[in-house]
Short mmCIF file of C-alpha atoms and ligand atoms in Angstrom, two decimals:
data_model
loop_
_atom_site.label_atom_id
_atom_site.label_comp_id
_atom_site.label_asym_id
_atom_site.label_seq_id
_atom_site.Cartn_x
_atom_site.Cartn_y
_atom_site.Cartn_z
CA LYS A 1 -23.42 -12.79 8.05
CA ARG A 2 -21.85 -9.90 9.95
CA TYR A 3 -18.29 -9.80 11.40
CA ASN A 4 -16.71 -8.38 14.50
CA VAL A 5 -13.89 -6.15 13.13
CA ALA A 6 -10.84 -4.90 15.03
CA VAL A 7 -8.49 -2.15 13.73
CA VAL A 8 -5.04 -2.16 15.33
CA GLY A 9 -3.55 1.36 14.78
CA ALA A 10 -6.99 2.91 14.85
CA THR A 11 -5.62 6.41 15.49
CA GLY A 12 -3.07 6.27 12.64
CA ALA A 13 -3.26 7.47 9.04
CA VAL A 14 -4.07 3.95 7.64
CA GLY A 15 -6.26 2.92 10.52
CA GLU A 16 -8.52 6.09 10.19
CA GLU A 17 -8.82 5.33 6.40
CA ILE A 18 -9.83 1.81 6.95
CA PHE A 19 -12.94 3.02 9.01
CA LYS A 20 -13.83 5.30 6.05
CA ILE A 21 -13.53 2.48 3.45
CA LEU A 22 -15.45 -0.07 5.58
CA GLU A 23 -18.22 2.47 5.81
CA GLU A 24 -18.18 3.52 2.08
CA ARG A 25 -18.27 -0.20 1.00
CA ASN A 26 -20.99 -0.99 3.49
CA PHE A 27 -18.74 -3.85 4.89
CA PRO A 28 -20.90 -6.18 7.08
CA VAL A 29 -19.62 -5.09 10.35
CA GLU A 30 -21.40 -6.42 13.43
CA ASN A 31 -19.13 -4.83 16.13
CA LEU A 32 -16.21 -2.53 15.60
CA LEU A 33 -13.13 -2.59 17.89
CA PRO A 34 -10.62 0.32 17.51
CA LEU A 35 -7.28 -0.60 19.11
CA ALA A 36 -4.24 1.47 19.69
CA SER A 37 -1.68 2.05 22.50
CA ALA A 38 -2.40 3.10 26.03
CA ARG A 39 -1.69 6.72 24.96
CA SER A 40 -4.86 6.74 22.91
CA VAL A 41 -7.40 5.19 25.47
CA GLY A 42 -10.28 7.49 25.72
CA ALA A 43 -10.03 8.79 22.15
CA GLU A 44 -13.13 8.16 19.96
CA VAL A 45 -13.52 7.13 16.31
CA GLN A 46 -16.64 7.64 14.27
CA PHE A 47 -18.10 4.80 12.26
CA ALA A 48 -21.43 4.59 10.55
CA GLY A 49 -22.82 7.51 12.58
CA LYS A 50 -21.71 6.09 15.95
CA ASN A 51 -18.82 6.88 18.21
CA TYR A 52 -16.51 4.03 19.39
CA LYS A 53 -14.04 4.40 22.18
CA VAL A 54 -10.47 3.35 21.49
CA VAL A 55 -9.43 0.27 23.47
CA GLU A 56 -5.82 -0.55 24.52
CA LEU A 57 -4.25 -3.32 22.40
CA THR A 58 -3.57 -6.36 24.74
CA GLU A 59 -2.94 -9.97 24.12
CA GLU A 60 -6.48 -10.89 25.42
CA VAL A 61 -8.55 -8.35 23.64
CA PHE A 62 -9.26 -10.39 20.42
CA GLU A 63 -10.63 -13.34 22.33
CA LYS A 64 -12.61 -11.13 24.70
CA HIS A 65 -14.32 -9.35 21.87
CA HIS A 66 -14.74 -12.39 19.58
CA VAL A 67 -12.92 -10.72 16.70
CA ASP A 68 -13.47 -12.33 13.33
CA ILE A 69 -11.29 -9.91 11.15
CA ALA A 70 -8.31 -7.89 12.55
CA PHE A 71 -6.62 -5.24 10.48
CA PHE A 72 -3.11 -4.45 11.78
CA SER A 73 -1.52 -1.18 10.90
CA ALA A 74 0.71 -0.12 13.84
CA GLY A 75 4.18 -1.15 12.79
CA GLY A 76 6.05 -4.38 12.30
CA SER A 77 6.93 -4.93 15.93
CA VAL A 78 3.21 -4.63 17.08
CA SER A 79 2.15 -7.07 14.46
CA ALA A 80 5.00 -9.59 15.36
CA LYS A 81 3.93 -9.53 19.00
CA PHE A 82 0.11 -9.29 18.68
CA ALA A 83 -1.01 -10.79 15.43
CA PRO A 84 -0.49 -14.39 16.63
CA TYR A 85 -2.85 -13.72 19.50
CA ALA A 86 -5.59 -12.45 17.12
CA ALA A 87 -5.05 -15.53 14.90
CA GLN A 88 -5.16 -17.80 17.97
CA ALA A 89 -8.45 -16.22 18.97
CA GLY A 90 -9.86 -17.41 15.54
CA ALA A 91 -9.61 -14.08 13.61
CA VAL A 92 -8.18 -13.65 10.16
CA VAL A 93 -5.34 -11.09 10.42
CA ILE A 94 -4.93 -8.64 7.50
CA ASP A 95 -1.48 -7.27 8.21
CA ASN A 96 -0.42 -4.01 6.67
CA THR A 97 3.24 -4.21 7.96
CA SER A 98 6.19 -5.96 6.29
CA HIS A 99 6.68 -8.39 9.18
CA PHE A 100 5.07 -11.49 7.81
CA ARG A 101 5.24 -10.68 4.03
CA MET A 102 7.91 -13.05 3.00
CA ASP A 103 6.83 -15.77 5.32
CA GLU A 104 6.13 -18.94 3.16
CA ASP A 105 3.02 -19.69 5.10
CA VAL A 106 1.49 -16.21 4.77
CA PRO A 107 -0.12 -15.27 1.57
CA LEU A 108 0.82 -11.82 0.14
CA VAL A 109 -2.25 -10.54 -1.65
CA VAL A 110 -3.35 -7.83 -4.12
CA PRO A 111 -6.89 -8.83 -4.87
CA GLU A 112 -6.64 -7.82 -8.57
CA VAL A 113 -3.53 -9.93 -9.02
CA ASN A 114 -3.58 -13.10 -6.88
CA PRO A 115 -6.98 -13.44 -5.09
CA GLU A 116 -6.58 -17.20 -5.11
CA ASP A 117 -3.75 -17.03 -2.63
CA ILE A 118 -6.21 -15.84 0.11
CA ALA A 119 -7.16 -19.58 0.45
CA LEU A 120 -3.75 -20.21 2.14
CA TRP A 121 -4.73 -17.88 5.05
CA ARG A 122 -5.42 -20.82 7.41
CA LYS A 123 -1.79 -21.84 7.55
CA ARG A 124 -1.16 -19.09 10.11
CA GLY A 125 -4.30 -17.10 10.21
CA ILE A 126 -2.53 -14.16 8.68
CA ILE A 127 -2.84 -12.57 5.19
CA ALA A 128 -0.17 -9.89 4.43
CA ASN A 129 -0.84 -6.59 2.66
CA PRO A 130 2.11 -5.67 0.45
CA ASN A 131 4.16 -2.47 0.57
CA CYS A 132 2.31 0.43 -1.01
CA SER A 133 4.86 0.91 -3.88
CA THR A 134 4.47 -2.71 -4.66
CA ILE A 135 0.73 -2.80 -4.88
CA GLN A 136 0.16 -0.01 -7.51
CA MET A 137 3.05 -1.49 -9.54
CA VAL A 138 1.75 -5.04 -9.81
CA GLN A 139 -1.76 -3.91 -10.58
CA VAL A 140 -0.22 -2.43 -13.74
CA LEU A 141 2.39 -5.21 -14.38
CA LYS A 142 0.01 -8.19 -14.03
CA PRO A 143 -2.11 -7.52 -17.17
CA LEU A 144 1.02 -6.60 -19.27
CA HIS A 145 2.83 -9.69 -17.98
CA ASP A 146 -0.06 -11.91 -19.14
CA ALA A 147 -0.05 -10.30 -22.57
CA PHE A 148 3.69 -9.86 -23.42
CA GLU A 149 5.62 -11.74 -20.64
CA ILE A 150 7.94 -9.52 -18.54
CA GLU A 151 11.69 -10.06 -18.48
CA ARG A 152 12.79 -7.05 -16.40
CA VAL A 153 11.39 -4.12 -14.57
CA ASP A 154 13.32 -0.90 -13.72
CA VAL A 155 11.34 1.44 -11.51
CA SER A 156 12.05 4.81 -9.82
CA THR A 157 9.50 5.91 -7.12
CA TYR A 158 8.35 9.37 -6.02
CA GLN A 159 6.97 8.48 -2.62
CA ALA A 160 4.81 10.76 -0.54
CA THR A 161 5.38 11.59 3.02
CA SER A 162 2.31 9.62 4.12
CA GLY A 163 4.33 6.53 3.73
CA ALA A 164 5.86 7.48 7.08
CA GLY A 165 2.49 7.91 8.70
CA LYS A 166 0.81 10.91 10.19
CA LYS A 167 4.23 12.19 11.60
CA GLY A 168 5.71 12.14 8.05
CA MET A 169 2.83 14.28 6.70
CA GLU A 170 3.12 16.64 9.66
CA GLU A 171 6.85 17.09 9.14
CA LEU A 172 6.31 18.29 5.49
CA VAL A 173 3.56 20.70 6.60
CA TYR A 174 5.65 22.02 9.50
CA GLN A 175 8.74 22.60 7.43
CA MET A 176 6.71 24.37 4.77
CA GLN A 177 5.28 26.64 7.45
CA LYS A 178 8.84 27.32 8.57
CA PHE A 179 9.86 28.10 5.08
CA PHE A 180 7.30 30.82 4.88
CA ASP A 181 8.42 32.05 8.23
CA PHE A 182 11.99 32.28 6.84
CA THR A 183 13.05 29.83 9.64
CA LEU A 184 13.31 26.62 7.67
CA SER A 185 17.05 26.42 8.14
CA GLU A 186 16.46 26.09 11.86
CA CYS A 187 14.45 22.92 11.53
CA GLU A 188 16.01 19.68 12.58
CA PRO A 189 14.52 16.71 10.59
CA GLU A 190 12.93 14.05 12.87
CA VAL A 191 10.92 11.57 10.68
CA PHE A 192 13.12 11.76 7.52
CA ALA A 193 16.96 11.66 7.18
CA HIS A 194 16.96 15.18 5.77
CA GLN A 195 14.78 18.22 5.22
CA ILE A 196 11.83 17.04 3.21
CA ALA A 197 10.27 20.39 2.22
CA LEU A 198 11.59 21.63 -1.14
CA ASN A 199 13.78 18.59 -1.36
CA LEU A 200 14.05 14.95 -2.60
CA ILE A 201 15.57 12.14 -0.51
CA PRO A 202 16.82 9.04 -2.29
CA HIS A 203 16.59 7.04 0.83
CA ILE A 204 13.45 5.21 2.19
CA ASP A 205 13.92 2.76 5.04
CA VAL A 206 17.34 1.44 5.91
CA PHE A 207 20.26 0.69 3.58
CA GLN A 208 21.19 -3.05 3.14
CA GLU A 209 24.76 -4.36 2.46
CA ASN A 210 24.01 -4.58 -1.32
CA GLY A 211 23.54 -0.89 -1.62
CA TYR A 212 19.86 -0.99 -1.93
CA THR A 213 17.38 0.19 0.76
CA LYS A 214 14.95 -2.13 2.41
CA GLU A 215 12.08 -0.32 0.59
CA GLU A 216 13.82 -1.05 -2.82
CA MET A 217 14.30 -4.71 -1.86
CA LYS A 218 10.63 -5.01 -0.83
CA MET A 219 9.68 -3.92 -4.35
CA VAL A 220 12.00 -6.63 -5.77
CA LYS A 221 10.91 -9.59 -3.49
CA GLU A 222 7.27 -8.82 -2.96
CA THR A 223 6.52 -8.28 -6.75
CA ASN A 224 7.75 -11.85 -7.57
CA LYS A 225 5.92 -13.43 -4.64
CA ILE A 226 2.60 -11.71 -5.55
CA MET A 227 2.92 -12.49 -9.30
CA HIS A 228 4.46 -16.14 -8.82
CA SER A 229 7.16 -14.79 -11.25
CA HIS A 230 10.89 -14.77 -11.51
CA PHE A 231 11.65 -11.71 -13.52
CA ALA A 232 14.33 -9.10 -12.68
CA VAL A 233 13.33 -6.04 -10.79
CA SER A 234 15.55 -3.09 -9.88
CA ALA A 235 14.15 -0.10 -7.82
CA THR A 236 15.32 3.27 -6.74
CA CYS A 237 12.98 4.74 -4.08
CA VAL A 238 12.82 8.40 -3.47
CA ARG A 239 10.83 10.50 -0.81
CA VAL A 240 9.32 13.54 -2.34
CA PRO A 241 7.48 16.50 -0.71
CA VAL A 242 4.05 15.35 -1.58
CA LEU A 243 1.43 14.54 1.06
CA ARG A 244 -0.29 11.30 0.07
CA SER A 245 0.17 9.71 -3.38
CA HIS A 246 3.09 7.70 -4.57
CA SER A 247 4.23 8.04 -8.29
CA GLU A 248 6.36 5.64 -10.19
CA SER A 249 8.26 5.78 -13.45
CA ILE A 250 8.41 2.16 -14.84
CA THR A 251 10.46 0.68 -17.64
CA ILE A 252 9.42 -2.84 -18.60
CA ARG A 253 11.24 -5.15 -20.84
CA PHE A 254 9.17 -8.00 -22.25
CA LYS A 255 10.12 -11.28 -24.04
CA ASN A 256 7.86 -10.23 -26.95
CA SER A 257 7.40 -7.03 -28.70
CA ALA A 258 4.87 -4.80 -26.95
CA ASP A 259 2.95 -2.04 -28.64
CA ALA A 260 2.10 1.04 -26.56
CA LYS A 261 -1.37 1.32 -28.18
CA GLU A 262 -2.08 -2.48 -27.36
CA ALA A 263 -0.74 -1.89 -23.75
CA ARG A 264 -3.14 1.09 -23.30
CA GLU A 265 -6.05 -1.04 -24.41
CA ILE A 266 -5.07 -3.95 -22.07
CA LEU A 267 -4.59 -1.57 -19.10
CA SER A 268 -7.85 0.27 -19.79
CA LYS A 269 -9.68 -3.16 -19.06
CA ALA A 270 -7.63 -3.98 -16.07
CA PRO A 271 -9.34 -3.92 -12.60
CA SER A 272 -8.79 -0.93 -10.41
CA VAL A 273 -6.61 0.74 -13.10
CA VAL A 274 -7.53 3.93 -14.86
CA VAL A 275 -5.60 4.94 -18.17
CA MET A 276 -5.13 8.64 -18.32
CA ASP A 277 -2.90 9.16 -21.25
CA GLU A 278 -3.67 12.13 -23.39
CA PRO A 279 -0.46 14.15 -23.11
CA LEU A 280 -1.36 16.75 -25.78
CA ALA A 281 -4.50 17.56 -23.65
CA LYS A 282 -2.13 17.74 -20.68
CA LYS A 283 -3.78 14.65 -19.22
CA TYR A 284 -1.55 12.32 -17.25
CA PRO A 285 -1.64 10.99 -13.72
CA MET A 286 -0.57 13.14 -10.83
CA PRO A 287 -0.71 12.91 -7.16
CA SER A 288 -3.39 15.71 -7.08
CA ILE A 289 -5.62 13.39 -9.21
CA ALA A 290 -5.13 10.12 -7.41
CA THR A 291 -5.41 11.38 -3.82
CA ASP A 292 -8.53 10.24 -2.00
CA THR A 293 -9.42 7.82 -4.76
CA ASP A 294 -9.21 3.96 -5.04
CA GLU A 295 -7.89 3.70 -8.53
CA THR A 296 -4.30 3.28 -9.82
CA TYR A 297 -3.70 5.78 -12.69
CA VAL A 298 -1.41 5.04 -15.51
CA GLY A 299 -0.27 7.27 -18.32
CA ARG A 300 2.81 8.42 -20.47
CA ILE A 301 2.62 4.82 -21.95
CA ARG A 302 5.11 4.76 -24.74
CA ASN A 303 7.51 2.46 -26.58
CA ASP A 304 11.14 2.72 -26.08
CA ILE A 305 12.91 4.69 -28.90
CA TYR A 306 15.44 1.83 -29.55
CA ASP A 307 13.78 -1.33 -28.56
CA GLU A 308 10.22 -2.58 -29.43
CA LYS A 309 10.20 -4.98 -26.46
CA ILE A 310 10.49 -2.15 -23.95
CA LEU A 311 7.59 0.09 -22.66
CA HIS A 312 7.87 3.15 -20.44
CA LEU A 313 4.95 4.28 -18.24
CA TRP A 314 4.00 6.43 -15.24
CA CYS A 315 1.70 5.26 -12.56
CA VAL A 316 0.22 7.16 -9.57
CA ALA A 317 -1.98 5.92 -6.62
CA ASP A 318 -3.00 7.17 -3.18
CA GLN A 319 -0.60 5.51 -0.76
CA ILE A 320 -2.99 5.49 2.30
CA ARG A 321 -5.89 4.07 0.18
CA VAL A 322 -4.70 1.95 -2.76
CA GLY A 323 -1.25 1.30 -1.07
CA ALA A 324 -2.64 0.35 2.20
CA ALA A 325 -6.25 0.73 3.51
CA THR A 326 -8.14 -0.03 0.33
CA ASN A 327 -6.14 -3.05 -0.49
CA ALA A 328 -6.61 -4.35 3.06
CA VAL A 329 -10.37 -3.90 2.86
CA ARG A 330 -10.47 -5.52 -0.62
CA ILE A 331 -8.63 -8.48 0.96
CA ALA A 332 -11.31 -8.72 3.58
CA GLN A 333 -14.16 -8.52 1.01
CA LYS A 334 -12.50 -11.31 -1.02
CA TRP A 335 -11.98 -13.28 2.19
CA VAL A 336 -15.60 -12.93 3.07
CA GLU A 337 -16.49 -14.11 -0.51
CA ILE A 338 -14.11 -17.14 -0.45
CA GLU A 339 -14.05 -18.18 3.25
CA GLY A 340 -16.41 -16.20 5.28
CA GLU A 341 -19.61 -18.06 4.35
CA LYS A 342 -18.10 -21.49 4.95
P1 LIG B 401 -1.15 5.60 19.20
O1 LIG B 401 -1.79 6.85 18.55
O2 LIG B 401 -1.83 5.11 20.39
O3 LIG B 401 0.26 5.70 19.37
P2 LIG B 401 0.84 6.31 12.05
O4 LIG B 401 1.21 5.16 11.08
O5 LIG B 401 -0.05 7.22 11.35
O6 LIG B 401 1.96 6.96 12.69
O7 LIG B 401 0.02 5.58 13.13
C1 LIG B 401 0.43 4.50 13.98
C2 LIG B 401 -0.60 3.82 14.63
O8 LIG B 401 -0.17 2.63 15.33
C3 LIG B 401 -1.42 4.63 15.71
O9 LIG B 401 -2.73 4.30 15.80
C4 LIG B 401 -0.71 4.24 16.97
O10 LIG B 401 -1.47 4.39 18.12
C5 LIG B 401 -0.55 2.67 16.78
N1 LIG B 401 0.60 2.17 17.59
C6 LIG B 401 1.91 2.47 17.64
N2 LIG B 401 2.61 1.69 18.57
C7 LIG B 401 1.59 0.96 19.18
C8 LIG B 401 1.63 -0.03 20.17
N3 LIG B 401 2.78 -0.28 20.70
N4 LIG B 401 0.52 -0.68 20.60
C9 LIG B 401 -0.68 -0.35 19.93
N5 LIG B 401 -0.74 0.63 18.94
C10 LIG B 401 0.31 1.25 18.54
C1 LIG B 402 6.91 4.36 2.61
N1 LIG B 402 6.47 2.26 1.61
O1 LIG B 402 6.40 5.03 1.57
C2 LIG B 402 6.75 2.83 2.82
C3 LIG B 402 5.66 2.71 3.88
O2 LIG B 402 6.43 -1.88 4.18
O3 LIG B 402 4.40 -1.24 4.57
C4 LIG B 402 5.21 1.33 4.01
C5 LIG B 402 6.09 0.38 4.49
C6 LIG B 402 5.69 -1.07 4.43
O4 LIG B 402 7.60 4.89 3.46
#
């Protein structure tokens, strides 16, 4: 069986990556429908050796083109308005935005962690793709939770500019160019709250009344929804001048004692996880290693100095791929496996 596939946000950083991954994985595409705003009509995308014209996103377009699978990556308000039309037209929506993630009737899925939740897609016709920082973290937490039972997670993130889309990456490159022109001080930040070149910004998305940002609260809520767990999570999310891989320093307290060597072995068998942990050989995960790959790299795995129930580790994954496009396509592949053939 082959599927008619639409990509909403076809000209964006994640949309473009979805095409690449569908092609790399030989996804059974019958027809491809790249959708974006009226601004992009006339642009073309390449897929499997053919050119496809970008079509304007409208309420009717999903029904007209008999779409079976619709990837959405054009922002929360676009998903809020148009995803229901795609679902009504009979498509399964795989939504990369935060809009539906905490909806009880919408499964929030990382295929390595909770593939069984995909079966709930029929409730609203929508499957939500989690936040990028959450995806890479739960891929690492799940096997450790199964082994030692997590009580609490404290995470600090080092998030690439790609999390803010193409404009975010462009702002970093532009500011670096300005730095080499000795005119960086004249730049007004547009995408980020402050200068991002040669800087760190402890502020991603908007601040909430509790003093945490929305990004930090996504890591708290999404983690427990995906893992069907109730452990404590606290996050500090920081934007760093990196183009496209997010890094995370994670401290995990377990109910039981957890040995770093054992954790290394468990993680080396975990799906989509690569253990890179030879510090004396200078081998540890970095954005330059993770970028353009589909794996979540984990290293610096070590026991706490004071408490044998605590582990510290460092994990890195490509935000556009693992944190968005690859997870979305993995969801589609699982959906095809579970539901598509029915
Ligand atoms: P367009 O290029 O036509 O504005 P990124 O996350 O890299 O910034 O990309 C955002 C993507 O979402 C782009 O493909 C953009 O298309 C698309 N998009 C943004 N707003 C809309 C909208 N109102 N309707 C359809 N697509 C939209
Ligand atoms: C960032 N995590 O790095 C954000 C981007 O909820 O899908 C993705 C936001 C989301 O800026």
